[in-house]
mmCIF file of C-alpha atoms and ligand atoms in Angstrom:
data_model
loop_
_atom_site.group_PDB
_atom_site.id
_atom_site.type_symbol
_atom_site.label_atom_id
_atom_site.label_comp_id
_atom_site.label_asym_id
_atom_site.label_seq_id
_atom_site.Cartn_x
_atom_site.Cartn_y
_atom_site.Cartn_z
ATOM 1 C CA MET H 1 -75.091 15.337 -41.893
ATOM 2 C CA SER H 2 -73.682 12.666 -39.235
ATOM 3 C CA LEU H 3 -72.405 9.734 -41.062
ATOM 4 C CA SER H 4 -72.762 6.648 -39.920
ATOM 5 C CA PHE H 5 -70.334 3.753 -40.575
ATOM 6 C CA GLU H 6 -71.528 0.041 -39.896
ATOM 7 C CA LYS H 7 -68.681 -2.140 -38.410
ATOM 8 C CA ASN H 8 -68.044 -5.960 -39.127
ATOM 9 C CA LYS H 9 -70.763 -6.126 -41.772
ATOM 10 C CA GLU H 10 -72.158 -8.603 -43.854
ATOM 11 C CA LEU H 11 -71.089 -8.474 -47.104
ATOM 12 C CA ARG H 12 -72.477 -11.540 -48.525
ATOM 13 C CA HIS H 13 -75.583 -10.620 -49.920
ATOM 14 C CA PHE H 14 -73.993 -7.964 -51.429
ATOM 15 C CA THR H 15 -71.933 -9.816 -53.771
ATOM 16 C CA THR H 16 -73.384 -12.644 -57.072
ATOM 17 C CA PHE H 17 -70.758 -15.130 -55.451
ATOM 18 C CA GLY H 18 -72.638 -15.446 -52.284
ATOM 19 C CA ILE H 19 -69.757 -16.271 -50.785
ATOM 20 C CA SER H 20 -69.533 -14.766 -46.670
ATOM 21 C CA THR H 21 -67.204 -12.395 -45.759
ATOM 22 C CA LYS H 22 -67.252 -9.577 -43.507
ATOM 23 C CA SER H 23 -65.936 -5.779 -44.010
ATOM 24 C CA SER H 24 -64.664 -3.731 -40.744
ATOM 25 C CA LEU H 25 -66.596 -0.897 -42.137
ATOM 26 C CA TYR H 26 -69.420 -0.174 -44.265
ATOM 27 C CA ILE H 27 -71.163 2.496 -45.390
ATOM 28 C CA PRO H 28 -73.911 3.189 -48.005
ATOM 29 C CA PHE H 29 -73.874 6.293 -50.496
ATOM 30 C CA SER H 30 -77.220 7.597 -52.223
ATOM 31 C CA SER H 31 -76.275 11.106 -53.260
ATOM 32 C CA ILE H 32 -72.677 12.728 -54.732
ATOM 33 C CA GLU H 33 -73.038 15.300 -51.356
ATOM 34 C CA GLU H 34 -72.797 11.589 -49.063
ATOM 35 C CA LEU H 35 -70.323 10.199 -51.284
ATOM 36 C CA SER H 36 -68.123 13.894 -50.951
ATOM 37 C CA GLU H 37 -68.723 13.815 -47.479
ATOM 38 C CA ILE H 38 -67.598 10.255 -46.669
ATOM 39 C CA ILE H 39 -64.585 10.593 -48.316
ATOM 40 C CA GLN H 40 -63.591 13.256 -46.528
ATOM 41 C CA SER H 41 -63.928 11.679 -43.178
ATOM 42 C CA ASN H 42 -61.721 10.482 -40.690
ATOM 43 C CA GLU H 43 -63.010 6.719 -41.276
ATOM 44 C CA TYR H 44 -62.014 6.946 -44.573
ATOM 45 C CA LEU H 45 -59.072 9.110 -44.408
ATOM 46 C CA THR H 46 -57.466 6.056 -41.800
ATOM 47 C CA SER H 47 -58.905 2.933 -43.748
ATOM 48 C CA LYS H 48 -57.921 0.906 -46.835
ATOM 49 C CA SER H 49 -61.223 1.543 -48.947
ATOM 50 C CA MET H 50 -62.652 -0.193 -51.747
ATOM 51 C CA VAL H 51 -66.170 1.004 -53.752
ATOM 52 C CA LEU H 52 -68.988 -1.783 -54.261
ATOM 53 C CA GLY H 53 -71.604 -1.811 -56.591
ATOM 54 C CA GLY H 54 -73.665 -4.580 -58.132
ATOM 55 C CA GLY H 55 -70.773 -7.090 -56.786
ATOM 56 C CA SER H 56 -70.659 -9.207 -59.575
ATOM 57 C CA ASN H 57 -67.104 -9.051 -60.844
ATOM 58 C CA VAL H 58 -65.667 -9.357 -57.868
ATOM 59 C CA LEU H 59 -64.284 -12.681 -54.858
ATOM 60 C CA PHE H 60 -63.365 -11.684 -51.353
ATOM 61 C CA THR H 61 -60.995 -13.759 -50.332
ATOM 62 C CA LYS H 62 -60.651 -13.156 -46.681
ATOM 63 C CA ASP H 63 -62.105 -10.320 -44.944
ATOM 64 C CA PHE H 64 -61.701 -6.598 -45.725
ATOM 65 C CA GLU H 65 -59.744 -4.528 -43.223
ATOM 66 C CA GLY H 66 -61.109 -1.193 -44.410
ATOM 67 C CA VAL H 67 -64.365 0.703 -45.097
ATOM 68 C CA VAL H 68 -66.854 -0.656 -48.019
ATOM 69 C CA LEU H 69 -68.586 2.181 -49.933
ATOM 70 C CA HIS H 70 -71.332 0.389 -51.211
ATOM 71 C CA ASN H 71 -73.141 2.724 -54.466
ATOM 72 C CA GLN H 72 -76.885 3.261 -54.244
ATOM 73 C CA LEU H 73 -76.799 6.527 -56.905
ATOM 74 C CA LYS H 74 -80.074 5.817 -58.288
ATOM 75 C CA GLY H 75 -81.958 8.141 -61.613
ATOM 76 C CA ILE H 76 -82.720 7.739 -65.224
ATOM 77 C CA SER H 77 -82.198 11.425 -66.867
ATOM 78 C CA GLU H 78 -82.688 12.184 -70.457
ATOM 79 C CA VAL H 79 -79.255 14.977 -71.250
ATOM 80 C CA GLY H 80 -79.731 15.500 -74.753
ATOM 81 C CA ARG H 81 -80.929 14.051 -78.234
ATOM 82 C CA GLY H 82 -80.612 14.249 -82.336
ATOM 83 C CA ASP H 83 -82.000 13.573 -85.186
ATOM 84 C CA ASP H 84 -82.068 9.699 -84.424
ATOM 85 C CA TYR H 85 -80.593 9.366 -80.307
ATOM 86 C CA VAL H 86 -80.688 9.945 -77.060
ATOM 87 C CA LEU H 87 -78.396 10.586 -74.504
ATOM 88 C CA ILE H 88 -79.443 8.747 -71.733
ATOM 89 C CA GLU H 89 -77.263 9.462 -68.322
ATOM 90 C CA PHE H 90 -77.546 6.501 -65.379
ATOM 91 C CA GLY H 91 -77.268 6.641 -61.929
ATOM 92 C CA SER H 92 -73.968 4.506 -61.284
ATOM 93 C CA GLY H 93 -75.949 2.608 -59.168
ATOM 94 C CA GLU H 94 -78.289 1.299 -61.009
ATOM 95 C CA VAL H 95 -78.736 -2.276 -61.836
ATOM 96 C CA TRP H 96 -77.447 -2.980 -65.486
ATOM 97 C CA HIS H 97 -80.185 -5.126 -66.428
ATOM 98 C CA ASP H 98 -83.074 -2.764 -65.562
ATOM 99 C CA SER H 99 -81.465 0.009 -67.519
ATOM 100 C CA VAL H 100 -81.342 -2.178 -70.685
ATOM 101 C CA LEU H 101 -84.822 -3.265 -69.851
ATOM 102 C CA TYR H 102 -85.955 0.530 -69.687
ATOM 103 C CA ALA H 103 -83.783 1.249 -72.958
ATOM 104 C CA VAL H 104 -86.189 -1.918 -74.419
ATOM 105 C CA GLU H 105 -88.813 -0.596 -73.166
ATOM 106 C CA ASN H 106 -88.559 3.104 -74.247
ATOM 107 C CA GLY H 107 -87.398 2.393 -78.024
ATOM 108 C CA TYR H 108 -84.164 3.189 -77.517
ATOM 109 C CA GLY H 109 -81.213 0.763 -78.573
ATOM 110 C CA GLY H 110 -77.507 -0.242 -78.733
ATOM 111 C CA ILE H 111 -77.434 -1.972 -75.072
ATOM 112 C CA GLU H 112 -80.188 -5.297 -75.856
ATOM 113 C CA ASN H 113 -77.489 -7.833 -76.672
ATOM 114 C CA LEU H 114 -76.075 -6.756 -72.968
ATOM 115 C CA SER H 115 -79.442 -8.036 -71.776
ATOM 116 C CA LEU H 116 -79.304 -9.778 -68.167
ATOM 117 C CA ILE H 117 -75.578 -8.911 -67.676
ATOM 118 C CA PRO H 118 -74.990 -8.856 -63.457
ATOM 119 C CA GLY H 119 -74.056 -5.739 -61.894
ATOM 120 C CA SER H 120 -74.365 -2.235 -61.716
ATOM 121 C CA VAL H 121 -73.853 0.706 -64.652
ATOM 122 C CA GLY H 122 -70.974 2.491 -62.497
ATOM 123 C CA ALA H 123 -69.312 -1.432 -63.481
ATOM 124 C CA ALA H 124 -69.774 -1.460 -66.671
ATOM 125 C CA PRO H 125 -67.226 1.132 -68.080
ATOM 126 C CA MET H 126 -64.585 -0.282 -65.916
ATOM 127 C CA GLN H 127 -64.279 -3.548 -67.394
ATOM 128 C CA ASN H 128 -66.156 -2.479 -70.789
ATOM 129 C CA ILE H 129 -68.893 -5.078 -70.735
ATOM 130 C CA GLY H 130 -69.505 -7.273 -73.199
ATOM 131 C CA ALA H 131 -71.718 -9.722 -74.822
ATOM 132 C CA TYR H 132 -73.004 -11.138 -78.341
ATOM 133 C CA GLY H 133 -71.342 -9.109 -80.642
ATOM 134 C CA VAL H 134 -71.856 -5.554 -78.769
ATOM 135 C CA GLU H 135 -69.258 -4.297 -76.251
ATOM 136 C CA LEU H 136 -70.342 -0.913 -73.954
ATOM 137 C CA LYS H 137 -68.206 1.002 -75.833
ATOM 138 C CA ASP H 138 -70.028 0.877 -79.165
ATOM 139 C CA VAL H 139 -73.141 3.004 -77.466
ATOM 140 C CA PHE H 140 -71.018 4.554 -74.260
ATOM 141 C CA HIS H 141 -70.810 8.615 -75.001
ATOM 142 C CA SER H 142 -69.271 9.649 -71.205
ATOM 143 C CA LEU H 143 -69.296 9.055 -67.542
ATOM 144 C CA ASN H 144 -69.173 11.562 -64.270
ATOM 145 C CA ALA H 145 -67.130 10.766 -61.812
ATOM 146 C CA LEU H 146 -65.538 12.135 -58.537
ATOM 147 C CA GLU H 147 -62.000 12.537 -58.029
ATOM 148 C CA ILE H 148 -60.678 10.989 -54.629
ATOM 149 C CA SER H 149 -58.084 13.487 -54.282
ATOM 150 C CA THR H 150 -59.380 16.360 -55.275
ATOM 151 C CA GLY H 151 -63.765 15.896 -54.324
ATOM 152 C CA GLU H 152 -64.205 17.301 -57.991
ATOM 153 C CA ILE H 153 -66.643 16.031 -60.990
ATOM 154 C CA LYS H 154 -64.807 15.131 -64.047
ATOM 155 C CA THR H 155 -66.167 14.412 -67.268
ATOM 156 C CA PHE H 156 -64.409 11.293 -69.655
ATOM 157 C CA TYR H 157 -65.436 11.443 -73.090
ATOM 158 C CA ASN H 158 -65.412 7.919 -74.854
ATOM 159 C CA GLU H 159 -61.515 8.457 -76.198
ATOM 160 C CA GLU H 160 -60.350 8.917 -73.190
ATOM 161 C CA CYS H 161 -61.370 5.745 -71.495
ATOM 162 C CA ASN H 162 -59.589 3.729 -72.956
ATOM 163 C CA PHE H 163 -61.439 0.844 -73.702
ATOM 164 C CA GLY H 164 -60.274 -2.709 -74.625
ATOM 165 C CA TYR H 165 -61.272 -6.154 -74.323
ATOM 166 C CA ARG H 166 -62.491 -6.286 -70.644
ATOM 167 C CA GLU H 167 -60.147 -3.337 -70.059
ATOM 168 C CA SER H 168 -60.263 1.141 -69.223
ATOM 169 C CA VAL H 169 -58.690 3.566 -67.936
ATOM 170 C CA PHE H 170 -59.896 3.067 -64.464
ATOM 171 C CA LYS H 171 -59.062 -0.356 -64.487
ATOM 172 C CA ARG H 172 -55.022 0.466 -65.160
ATOM 173 C CA GLU H 173 -53.577 4.038 -65.139
ATOM 174 C CA LEU H 174 -56.323 5.697 -62.822
ATOM 175 C CA LYS H 175 -57.415 3.061 -60.686
ATOM 176 C CA ASN H 176 -58.853 3.704 -57.274
ATOM 177 C CA GLN H 177 -58.693 7.362 -58.080
ATOM 178 C CA PHE H 178 -61.862 7.890 -59.265
ATOM 179 C CA ILE H 179 -65.784 7.618 -58.094
ATOM 180 C CA ILE H 180 -67.947 6.649 -61.463
ATOM 181 C CA VAL H 181 -70.800 8.526 -60.708
ATOM 182 C CA SER H 182 -73.083 8.347 -63.710
ATOM 183 C CA VAL H 183 -72.710 6.889 -67.284
ATOM 184 C CA VAL H 184 -74.306 8.370 -70.232
ATOM 185 C CA LEU H 185 -75.150 5.897 -72.888
ATOM 186 C CA ARG H 186 -76.217 7.404 -76.797
ATOM 187 C CA LEU H 187 -78.847 5.255 -77.766
ATOM 188 C CA THR H 188 -80.566 5.341 -81.303
ATOM 189 C CA THR H 189 -84.368 6.181 -81.284
ATOM 190 C CA GLN H 190 -85.033 4.799 -84.766
ATOM 191 C CA ASN H 191 -82.493 3.173 -87.542
ATOM 192 C CA HIS H 192 -81.530 0.885 -85.396
ATOM 193 C CA ASN H 193 -78.561 -1.084 -85.889
ATOM 194 C CA LEU H 194 -79.729 -4.342 -84.717
ATOM 195 C CA ASN H 195 -76.692 -6.839 -83.916
ATOM 196 C CA THR H 196 -77.547 -10.542 -84.401
ATOM 197 C CA SER H 197 -74.131 -11.178 -86.114
ATOM 198 C CA TYR H 198 -73.765 -13.517 -83.259
ATOM 199 C CA GLY H 199 -74.969 -17.068 -84.425
ATOM 200 C CA ALA H 200 -76.497 -18.315 -81.155
ATOM 201 C CA ILE H 201 -78.859 -15.149 -81.290
ATOM 202 C CA ASN H 202 -80.160 -15.305 -85.182
ATOM 203 C CA ALA H 203 -80.974 -19.202 -84.180
ATOM 204 C CA LYS H 204 -82.501 -18.440 -80.427
ATOM 205 C CA LEU H 205 -84.741 -16.135 -82.721
ATOM 206 C CA LEU H 206 -85.631 -18.993 -85.470
ATOM 207 C CA GLU H 207 -86.473 -21.237 -82.883
ATOM 208 C CA LEU H 208 -88.979 -18.805 -81.286
ATOM 209 C CA GLY H 209 -90.155 -17.815 -84.206
ATOM 210 C CA LEU H 210 -89.469 -14.022 -83.621
ATOM 211 C CA GLU H 211 -88.434 -10.600 -86.249
ATOM 212 C CA PRO H 212 -85.383 -9.219 -85.045
ATOM 213 C CA SER H 213 -86.125 -5.877 -82.969
ATOM 214 C CA LEU H 214 -84.971 -5.012 -79.419
ATOM 215 C CA SER H 215 -87.167 -6.588 -77.597
ATOM 216 C CA ASN H 216 -87.016 -9.673 -78.941
ATOM 217 C CA ILE H 217 -83.231 -10.060 -79.488
ATOM 218 C CA SER H 218 -83.194 -8.662 -75.638
ATOM 219 C CA ARG H 219 -85.534 -11.910 -75.048
ATOM 220 C CA ALA H 220 -83.107 -13.857 -77.031
ATOM 221 C CA VAL H 221 -80.058 -12.624 -74.979
ATOM 222 C CA ILE H 222 -81.939 -13.497 -72.094
ATOM 223 C CA ASP H 223 -82.857 -16.908 -72.991
ATOM 224 C CA ILE H 224 -79.534 -17.954 -74.284
ATOM 225 C CA ARG H 225 -77.804 -16.382 -70.966
ATOM 226 C CA ARG H 226 -80.393 -18.653 -68.703
ATOM 227 C CA SER H 227 -79.467 -21.659 -70.603
ATOM 228 C CA LYS H 228 -75.692 -21.899 -70.664
ATOM 229 C CA LEU H 229 -74.440 -18.903 -67.419
ATOM 230 C CA PRO H 230 -75.990 -19.854 -64.021
ATOM 231 C CA ASP H 231 -78.308 -17.443 -61.965
ATOM 232 C CA PRO H 232 -76.637 -15.838 -59.006
ATOM 233 C CA ASN H 233 -79.713 -16.249 -57.658
ATOM 234 C CA ASP H 234 -79.683 -19.944 -57.137
ATOM 235 C CA ILE H 235 -75.420 -20.504 -57.598
ATOM 236 C CA GLY H 236 -73.171 -18.168 -56.830
ATOM 237 C CA ASN H 237 -70.787 -17.393 -59.185
ATOM 238 C CA SER H 238 -69.251 -14.100 -60.909
ATOM 239 C CA GLY H 239 -69.742 -14.695 -64.675
ATOM 240 C CA SER H 240 -66.548 -15.622 -66.705
ATOM 241 C CA PHE H 241 -64.006 -16.036 -64.227
ATOM 242 C CA PHE H 242 -61.222 -15.701 -66.813
ATOM 243 C CA LYS H 243 -60.689 -13.583 -69.587
ATOM 244 C CA ASN H 244 -60.614 -15.147 -73.207
ATOM 245 C CA PRO H 245 -56.820 -15.298 -74.221
ATOM 246 C CA VAL H 246 -55.140 -13.008 -76.896
ATOM 247 C CA VAL H 247 -52.183 -15.061 -78.575
ATOM 248 C CA GLU H 248 -50.233 -14.554 -81.818
ATOM 249 C CA VAL H 249 -51.038 -16.205 -84.876
ATOM 250 C CA LYS H 250 -47.415 -18.853 -84.686
ATOM 251 C CA LYS H 251 -48.688 -19.888 -80.779
ATOM 252 C CA PHE H 252 -52.121 -20.168 -82.605
ATOM 253 C CA GLU H 253 -51.308 -22.324 -85.654
ATOM 254 C CA GLU H 254 -49.714 -24.537 -82.820
ATOM 255 C CA LEU H 255 -52.890 -25.286 -80.906
ATOM 256 C CA GLN H 256 -54.641 -25.483 -84.391
ATOM 257 C CA GLY H 257 -52.510 -28.055 -85.361
ATOM 258 C CA ARG H 258 -52.945 -30.320 -82.375
ATOM 259 C CA PHE H 259 -56.775 -29.486 -81.992
ATOM 260 C CA PRO H 260 -57.881 -28.602 -85.159
ATOM 261 C CA GLU H 261 -61.494 -27.984 -83.390
ATOM 262 C CA ILE H 262 -60.194 -25.347 -81.371
ATOM 263 C CA PRO H 263 -62.348 -21.848 -81.386
ATOM 264 C CA ASN H 264 -60.909 -18.799 -82.480
ATOM 265 C CA TYR H 265 -61.521 -15.005 -83.002
ATOM 266 C CA PRO H 266 -59.757 -12.381 -85.024
ATOM 267 C CA ALA H 267 -58.627 -9.758 -82.376
ATOM 268 C CA PRO H 268 -57.002 -6.495 -82.916
ATOM 269 C CA SER H 269 -53.090 -6.219 -83.932
ATOM 270 C CA ARG H 270 -53.802 -9.597 -85.900
ATOM 271 C CA LYS H 271 -53.805 -11.469 -83.047
ATOM 272 C CA ILE H 272 -56.068 -14.659 -82.369
ATOM 273 C CA LYS H 273 -58.736 -14.516 -79.624
ATOM 274 C CA LEU H 274 -59.087 -17.745 -78.014
ATOM 275 C CA ALA H 275 -61.581 -19.461 -76.260
ATOM 276 C CA ALA H 276 -60.938 -20.245 -72.228
ATOM 277 C CA GLY H 277 -64.049 -21.457 -71.751
ATOM 278 C CA TRP H 278 -62.872 -24.388 -73.996
ATOM 279 C CA LEU H 279 -59.349 -24.491 -73.337
ATOM 280 C CA ILE H 280 -60.569 -25.228 -69.377
ATOM 281 C CA GLU H 281 -63.440 -27.707 -70.881
ATOM 282 C CA LYS H 282 -60.537 -29.968 -72.606
ATOM 283 C CA ALA H 283 -58.336 -29.595 -69.717
ATOM 284 C CA GLY H 284 -60.848 -31.746 -67.575
ATOM 285 C CA TRP H 285 -62.418 -29.128 -65.105
ATOM 286 C CA LYS H 286 -65.928 -28.839 -66.535
ATOM 287 C CA GLY H 287 -68.381 -29.269 -64.151
ATOM 288 C CA LYS H 288 -65.932 -30.417 -61.747
ATOM 289 C CA ARG H 289 -67.349 -29.823 -58.048
ATOM 290 C CA PHE H 290 -65.062 -29.790 -54.926
ATOM 291 C CA GLU H 291 -67.017 -29.547 -51.206
ATOM 292 C CA ASP H 292 -69.409 -26.912 -52.509
ATOM 293 C CA TYR H 293 -67.273 -24.637 -54.832
ATOM 294 C CA GLY H 294 -66.873 -25.561 -58.458
ATOM 295 C CA VAL H 295 -66.551 -25.006 -62.631
ATOM 296 C CA HIS H 296 -69.673 -24.655 -63.691
ATOM 297 C CA ASN H 297 -71.531 -27.542 -65.573
ATOM 298 C CA ASN H 298 -72.626 -25.683 -69.122
ATOM 299 C CA GLN H 299 -69.731 -23.298 -69.190
ATOM 300 C CA ALA H 300 -66.343 -23.660 -67.793
ATOM 301 C CA LEU H 301 -65.512 -20.446 -67.947
ATOM 302 C CA VAL H 302 -67.444 -20.148 -64.597
ATOM 303 C CA LEU H 303 -66.636 -21.122 -61.316
ATOM 304 C CA VAL H 304 -69.449 -21.025 -59.026
ATOM 305 C CA ASN H 305 -70.504 -21.322 -54.757
ATOM 306 C CA TYR H 306 -72.573 -24.006 -54.266
ATOM 307 C CA GLY H 307 -73.428 -22.956 -50.810
ATOM 308 C CA ASN H 308 -70.866 -22.404 -48.236
ATOM 309 C CA ALA H 309 -67.767 -22.098 -50.316
ATOM 310 C CA LYS H 310 -65.154 -19.734 -49.307
ATOM 311 C CA GLY H 311 -63.350 -17.481 -51.013
ATOM 312 C CA ALA H 312 -60.373 -18.769 -50.691
ATOM 313 C CA GLN H 313 -60.977 -22.370 -52.143
ATOM 314 C CA VAL H 314 -62.530 -20.833 -54.939
ATOM 315 C CA TYR H 315 -59.176 -18.796 -55.477
ATOM 316 C CA SER H 316 -56.946 -21.465 -55.165
ATOM 317 C CA LEU H 317 -59.354 -23.481 -57.795
ATOM 318 C CA SER H 318 -58.770 -20.991 -59.532
ATOM 319 C CA GLN H 319 -54.616 -20.790 -59.986
ATOM 320 C CA ASP H 320 -55.031 -25.060 -60.165
ATOM 321 C CA ILE H 321 -57.079 -24.080 -63.795
ATOM 322 C CA LEU H 322 -54.562 -21.921 -64.453
ATOM 323 C CA GLU H 323 -51.285 -23.948 -64.033
ATOM 324 C CA ASP H 324 -52.981 -27.106 -65.136
ATOM 325 C CA VAL H 325 -54.353 -24.486 -68.623
ATOM 326 C CA GLU H 326 -50.942 -23.488 -68.799
ATOM 327 C CA SER H 327 -48.769 -26.856 -68.772
ATOM 328 C CA LYS H 328 -51.422 -28.536 -71.300
ATOM 329 C CA PHE H 329 -51.589 -25.395 -73.815
ATOM 330 C CA GLY H 330 -48.821 -23.128 -72.552
ATOM 331 C CA ILE H 331 -51.438 -20.296 -72.264
ATOM 332 C CA ILE H 332 -51.728 -18.333 -69.474
ATOM 333 C CA LEU H 333 -55.169 -17.147 -68.345
ATOM 334 C CA GLU H 334 -55.867 -13.805 -66.677
ATOM 335 C CA ARG H 335 -58.580 -13.714 -64.360
ATOM 336 C CA GLU H 336 -61.196 -11.735 -65.239
ATOM 337 C CA VAL H 337 -62.488 -11.253 -61.869
ATOM 338 C CA ASN H 338 -61.306 -8.426 -59.020
ATOM 339 C CA ILE H 339 -59.840 -10.602 -56.495
ATOM 340 C CA ILE H 340 -59.974 -8.780 -52.736
HETATM 341 N N1 EPU K 401 -66.774 -23.197 -74.988
HETATM 342 C C1 EPU K 401 -66.773 -24.620 -74.486
HETATM 343 N N2 EPU K 401 -66.503 -24.972 -73.251
HETATM 344 C C2 EPU K 401 -67.243 -24.022 -72.527
HETATM 345 C C3 EPU K 401 -67.300 -22.991 -72.750
HETATM 346 C C4 EPU K 401 -67.559 -22.482 -74.085
HETATM 347 O O1 EPU K 401 -65.986 -25.289 -75.532
HETATM 348 O O2 EPU K 401 -67.419 -24.893 -71.075
HETATM 349 C C5 EPU K 401 -66.686 -22.562 -76.201
HETATM 350 C C6 EPU K 401 -67.837 -22.488 -77.079
HETATM 351 O O3 EPU K 401 -68.285 -23.810 -77.528
HETATM 352 C C7 EPU K 401 -67.879 -21.668 -78.387
HETATM 353 C C8 EPU K 401 -66.380 -20.898 -77.421
HETATM 354 O O4 EPU K 401 -66.184 -21.524 -76.461
HETATM 355 O O5 EPU K 401 -66.600 -22.194 -79.411
HETATM 356 C C9 EPU K 401 -66.999 -19.526 -76.535
HETATM 357 O O6 EPU K 401 -67.929 -19.986 -75.534
HETATM 358 P P1 EPU K 401 -68.928 -18.703 -75.108
HETATM 359 O O7 EPU K 401 -70.017 -17.977 -76.539
HETATM 360 O O8 EPU K 401 -70.225 -19.039 -74.122
HETATM 361 O O9 EPU K 401 -68.751 -17.792 -74.755
HETATM 362 P P2 EPU K 401 -67.046 -16.951 -74.128
HETATM 363 O O10 EPU K 401 -66.106 -16.908 -74.865
HETATM 364 O O11 EPU K 401 -66.920 -18.378 -73.505
HETATM 365 C C10 EPU K 401 -68.040 -14.653 -74.027
HETATM 366 C C11 EPU K 401 -67.577 -13.833 -72.700
HETATM 367 C C12 EPU K 401 -69.147 -13.727 -71.573
HETATM 368 C C13 EPU K 401 -69.953 -13.602 -72.854
HETATM 369 C C14 EPU K 401 -70.010 -14.548 -73.831
HETATM 370 C C15 EPU K 401 -71.337 -14.813 -74.937
HETATM 371 C C16 EPU K 401 -65.110 -13.274 -71.592
HETATM 372 C C17 EPU K 401 -64.614 -13.895 -70.862
HETATM 373 N N3 EPU K 401 -66.445 -14.050 -71.750
HETATM 374 O O12 EPU K 401 -67.991 -15.740 -73.306
HETATM 375 O O13 EPU K 401 -68.843 -12.771 -70.744
HETATM 376 O O14 EPU K 401 -71.438 -13.970 -72.305
HETATM 377 O O15 EPU K 401 -68.764 -14.509 -74.480
HETATM 378 O O16 EPU K 401 -70.857 -12.901 -75.636
HETATM 379 O O17 EPU K 401 -64.933 -12.600 -72.879
HETATM 380 C C18 EPU K 401 -68.342 -12.448 -68.840
HETATM 381 O O18 EPU K 401 -68.058 -11.859 -69.274
HETATM 382 O O19 EPU K 401 -68.478 -12.493 -67.890
HETATM 383 C C19 EPU K 401 -69.515 -13.264 -69.682
HETATM 384 C C20 EPU K 401 -70.112 -14.380 -68.979
#
């Protein structure tokens, strides 16, 4: 098979930010064989490279001088079953939300709260996606990944991925060493552990007059997300741009003294998680717009592209927000989005 790399490829439509940027080389892959061939090619071996999935967690601040490998590995299959669960393997290039719909339609429980999260299946374990009281790690069984240095496929089980809040071993110690090719989830077939603990879900079910069930929770989450978060098809964005900061109790108490209403949640190791969206709103940034970029009207954690924003402008806005939040609250926010 001869590989065909495209030159000077426009990437705007491959990212949810919808920002115009080019890569010097581009190649899609839809099988492990193709991927293996690509990583042995001269173009790959002599250039910088990156893998693009659904493009929902990336901000290009300049053109990419290297090769973009575009993941199009598809396929959904059952690979195991027990009394009350199934193991389903999803190709890493599957659209995450389509996989949620597949699960819900088949009566498989566990990812309904993660409805409508943009991006691909392969990106989900990278940052242990989470929403409305559920994280990927709660249903994650294992993943298969191609080791770039050896070309071999390796399996990683849940404990080996070091999942944390928007964290995994693939973002840290093993960064750029593996390409995730498939993800296996352990989903319930009965005795579903429906999670409506996140207040807004219960309220939404009541409002819609719906009983808690896999499909109704999915519907409620879709409704909530649509009301709060901009649809990337209308307004370019990358979901939460920053992580919620986790602080020591002492720091929290100091802030609570100044702002009694500050939202807070218990975090591991007796720390406290704060809402970055609240801090950014309190600092006065919510709904701010500059030319074609700004901070979303309904959720201050989301930076947006109204049309023709440049990546560098969005990045510089994020830097201004970081500095302002630090000076007002003494908290250094961390970006959740990958900056290229
Ligand atoms: N808040 C404000 N102003 C804002 C935004 C939020 O005051 O502009 C307050 C809210 O009123 C609430 C608190 O902050 O008291 C938390 O807000 P919300 O429930 O909307 O969730 P979040 O902490 O802002 C996180 C995730 C989202 C996920 C939601 C729901 C992170 C970085 N973000 O947002 O994930 O959908 O919880 O579970 O953890 C993403 O990662 O891209 C993402 C969208």
